[in-house]
Tab-separated table of C-alpha atoms and ligand atoms in Angstrom:
chain	number	residue	atom	x	y	z
A	1	MET	CA	-10.089	-47.737	-35.569
A	2	LYS	CA	-7.951	-49.539	-38.463
A	3	THR	CA	-10.633	-50.228	-41.585
A	4	ILE	CA	-9.617	-52.417	-44.123
A	5	ILE	CA	-11.091	-52.554	-47.749
A	6	THR	CA	-11.217	-55.344	-49.574
A	7	TYR	CA	-13.499	-56.648	-52.746
A	8	GLY	CA	-14.287	-59.771	-55.039
A	9	THR	CA	-16.950	-61.851	-56.400
A	10	PHE	CA	-16.517	-64.138	-53.607
A	11	ASP	CA	-18.781	-66.237	-55.418
A	12	ILE	CA	-18.662	-70.427	-53.646
A	13	LEU	CA	-16.464	-69.524	-51.420
A	14	HIS	CA	-13.828	-71.669	-50.753
A	15	VAL	CA	-10.359	-71.404	-48.175
A	16	GLY	CA	-8.798	-68.984	-50.359
A	17	HIS	CA	-11.860	-66.426	-49.766
A	18	ILE	CA	-11.758	-67.299	-46.572
A	19	LYS	CA	-8.042	-66.695	-45.632
A	20	LEU	CA	-7.216	-63.339	-48.024
A	21	LEU	CA	-10.278	-62.502	-45.349
A	22	ARG	CA	-8.692	-63.348	-42.644
A	23	ARG	CA	-5.250	-62.280	-43.092
A	24	ALA	CA	-7.081	-58.797	-44.275
A	25	ARG	CA	-9.369	-58.457	-40.786
A	26	GLU	CA	-6.320	-58.925	-38.401
A	27	MET	CA	-4.175	-56.002	-39.932
A	28	GLY	CA	-6.979	-54.214	-38.510
A	29	SER	CA	-10.501	-53.659	-36.827
A	30	ARG	CA	-13.084	-53.254	-38.925
A	31	LEU	CA	-12.901	-55.105	-42.722
A	32	VAL	CA	-15.409	-53.844	-45.556
A	33	VAL	CA	-16.340	-55.771	-48.679
A	34	GLY	CA	-17.314	-54.940	-52.001
A	35	LEU	CA	-19.059	-57.360	-53.489
A	36	SER	CA	-19.326	-57.686	-57.554
A	37	SER	CA	-22.500	-57.398	-58.614
A	38	ASP	CA	-24.438	-59.759	-60.547
A	39	GLU	CA	-23.903	-56.756	-63.037
A	40	PHE	CA	-20.662	-56.101	-62.646
A	41	ASN	CA	-19.560	-59.298	-62.930
A	42	ARG	CA	-21.384	-59.973	-66.272
A	43	GLY	CA	-18.879	-57.195	-67.364
A	44	LYS	CA	-15.949	-58.869	-65.607
A	45	HIS	CA	-16.481	-61.556	-67.850
A	46	LYS	CA	-17.512	-63.969	-64.574
A	47	SER	CA	-20.364	-65.023	-64.354
A	48	SER	CA	-20.979	-66.714	-61.003
A	49	LEU	CA	-23.335	-69.186	-59.391
A	50	LEU	CA	-24.778	-67.797	-56.593
A	51	ASN	CA	-26.098	-64.295	-56.603
A	52	TYR	CA	-25.348	-60.912	-55.355
A	53	GLU	CA	-27.682	-61.273	-52.144
A	54	ASN	CA	-26.694	-65.883	-51.551
A	55	ARG	CA	-23.159	-64.399	-51.875
A	56	LYS	CA	-23.627	-61.837	-49.297
A	57	ALA	CA	-25.525	-63.632	-47.635
A	58	VAL	CA	-22.515	-65.793	-47.015
A	59	LEU	CA	-19.659	-62.818	-46.870
A	60	GLU	CA	-21.793	-61.339	-43.892
A	61	SER	CA	-21.976	-64.778	-41.957
A	62	ILE	CA	-18.304	-64.747	-41.980
A	63	ARG	CA	-16.454	-64.003	-38.067
A	64	TRP	CA	-13.842	-61.351	-40.627
A	65	VAL	CA	-16.205	-59.326	-42.117
A	66	ASP	CA	-18.327	-56.451	-41.172
A	67	GLU	CA	-19.420	-55.372	-43.559
A	68	VAL	CA	-20.848	-55.919	-47.555
A	69	PHE	CA	-21.450	-53.247	-49.787
A	70	PRO	CA	-21.948	-53.237	-53.610
A	71	GLU	CA	-19.673	-52.931	-56.308
A	72	HIS	CA	-20.955	-51.976	-59.439
A	73	THR	CA	-18.144	-50.120	-61.533
A	74	TRP	CA	-14.809	-50.430	-61.232
A	75	GLU	CA	-14.701	-46.437	-60.586
A	76	GLN	CA	-16.336	-46.382	-57.351
A	77	LYS	CA	-13.169	-47.482	-54.530
A	78	VAL	CA	-12.262	-44.325	-53.984
A	79	ASP	CA	-15.123	-42.942	-53.119
A	80	ASP	CA	-15.332	-45.929	-50.886
A	81	ILE	CA	-12.357	-45.641	-49.684
A	82	ARG	CA	-13.087	-42.140	-49.008
A	83	ARG	CA	-17.242	-42.826	-47.368
A	84	TYR	CA	-14.948	-45.860	-45.066
A	85	SER	CA	-12.086	-43.942	-43.969
A	86	ALA	CA	-10.161	-47.005	-44.637
A	87	ASP	CA	-6.576	-47.596	-43.597
A	88	ILE	CA	-5.613	-50.253	-46.219
A	89	PHE	CA	-6.791	-51.385	-49.435
A	90	VAL	CA	-5.920	-55.358	-49.754
A	91	MET	CA	-6.196	-57.687	-52.674
A	92	GLY	CA	-4.822	-60.550	-53.478
A	93	HIS	CA	-0.857	-60.538	-55.375
A	94	ASP	CA	-3.030	-61.888	-59.148
A	95	TRP	CA	-4.487	-58.381	-58.956
A	96	GLU	CA	-0.166	-56.757	-57.778
A	97	GLY	CA	0.162	-53.018	-58.874
A	98	LYS	CA	-4.001	-53.273	-60.822
A	99	PHE	CA	-4.557	-50.773	-57.754
A	100	ASP	CA	-1.239	-48.625	-57.626
A	101	PHE	CA	-3.807	-45.553	-58.266
A	102	LEU	CA	-5.220	-46.156	-54.702
A	103	SER	CA	-2.287	-45.219	-52.908
A	104	PRO	CA	-2.852	-41.813	-52.302
A	105	TYR	CA	-5.832	-42.313	-50.839
A	106	CYS	CA	-4.002	-45.270	-48.552
A	107	GLU	CA	-1.377	-48.156	-48.303
A	108	VAL	CA	-2.034	-50.811	-51.041
A	109	CYS	CA	-1.608	-54.041	-49.942
A	110	TYR	CA	-1.260	-57.069	-52.046
A	111	LEU	CA	-1.448	-61.042	-50.303
A	112	PRO	CA	-0.286	-63.902	-51.771
A	113	ARG	CA	-3.097	-65.866	-53.521
A	114	THR	CA	-3.862	-69.502	-51.894
A	115	PRO	CA	-2.663	-71.927	-53.774
A	116	ASP	CA	-4.313	-74.967	-55.451
A	117	VAL	CA	-7.999	-74.215	-54.786
A	118	SER	CA	-10.625	-71.434	-57.161
A	119	THR	CA	-13.709	-71.139	-58.100
A	120	THR	CA	-13.182	-72.377	-61.419
A	121	GLN	CA	-11.584	-75.801	-60.264
A	122	ILE	CA	-14.419	-76.078	-57.860
A	123	LYS	CA	-17.522	-75.388	-61.204
A	124	GLN	CA	-15.039	-77.446	-63.326
A	125	SER	CA	-15.035	-80.295	-61.048
A	126	LEU	CA	-18.290	-80.060	-60.839
A	127	THR	CA	-19.019	-80.233	-64.461
A	128	ARG	CA	-17.308	-83.835	-65.119
B	201	LIG	N1	-8.050	-64.726	-53.193
B	201	LIG	C1	-7.191	-65.796	-52.882
B	201	LIG	N2	-6.999	-66.565	-53.415
B	201	LIG	C2	-7.415	-68.002	-53.900
B	201	LIG	C3	-8.680	-67.619	-54.238
B	201	LIG	C4	-8.956	-66.347	-54.726
B	201	LIG	O1	-6.200	-65.269	-51.981
B	201	LIG	N3	-6.632	-69.172	-53.762
B	201	LIG	C5	-9.007	-63.840	-53.826
B	201	LIG	C6	-8.365	-62.762	-54.414
B	201	LIG	O2	-6.909	-62.157	-55.169
B	201	LIG	C7	-9.187	-61.524	-54.086
B	201	LIG	C8	-10.457	-62.417	-53.466
B	201	LIG	O3	-9.485	-63.874	-53.215
B	201	LIG	O4	-8.390	-61.478	-53.541
B	201	LIG	C9	-11.970	-62.293	-53.920
B	201	LIG	O5	-11.375	-63.505	-55.254
B	201	LIG	P1	-12.263	-63.778	-56.110
B	201	LIG	O6	-13.404	-63.539	-55.818
B	201	LIG	O7	-12.106	-64.303	-57.604
B	201	LIG	O8	-12.573	-61.254	-56.575
B	201	LIG	P2	-11.463	-61.099	-58.472
B	201	LIG	O9	-13.286	-61.454	-59.055
B	201	LIG	O10	-10.666	-61.318	-58.636
B	201	LIG	O11	-12.792	-59.510	-57.693
B	201	LIG	O12	-12.605	-54.825	-58.042
B	201	LIG	C10	-11.785	-56.413	-57.868
B	201	LIG	C11	-12.361	-56.933	-58.172
B	201	LIG	O13	-13.909	-56.737	-57.607
B	201	LIG	C12	-11.939	-58.149	-57.784
């Protein structure tokens, strides 16, 4: 079984998230997702409209996602990779290079972001 691991906030799910999750899942046979906790989001200076439980329920309903676990810290990724025996760590290329330190533990892959869609844009359009 080839396990793919990725992380994110996944607030107000949109096609950019779905395409990332689908491409990641298609690289293997299992996709596990580290979902940023509400507390961790505050540390990322990102406030999510939907809380962790809500975002988790949405992610778990997606065919490409096999398991969702909480992301509480920046430092937990090596332990997560070991716990899930992850083969590939995948993120959108806005993170290019930021997680290369994980390459001793698994393959690190940055995928092109989907252009012209973001949760920030959606939130801004809601407040107009
Ligand atoms: N993404 C994408 N295309 C978009 C928007 C997002 O491919 N138009 C990807 C991002 O590159 C990321 C994933 O979707 O790989 C989740 O995006 P966010 O929810 O914004 O996650 P982020 O805040 O970047 O958190 O430890 C890593 C962090 O938790 C990542």
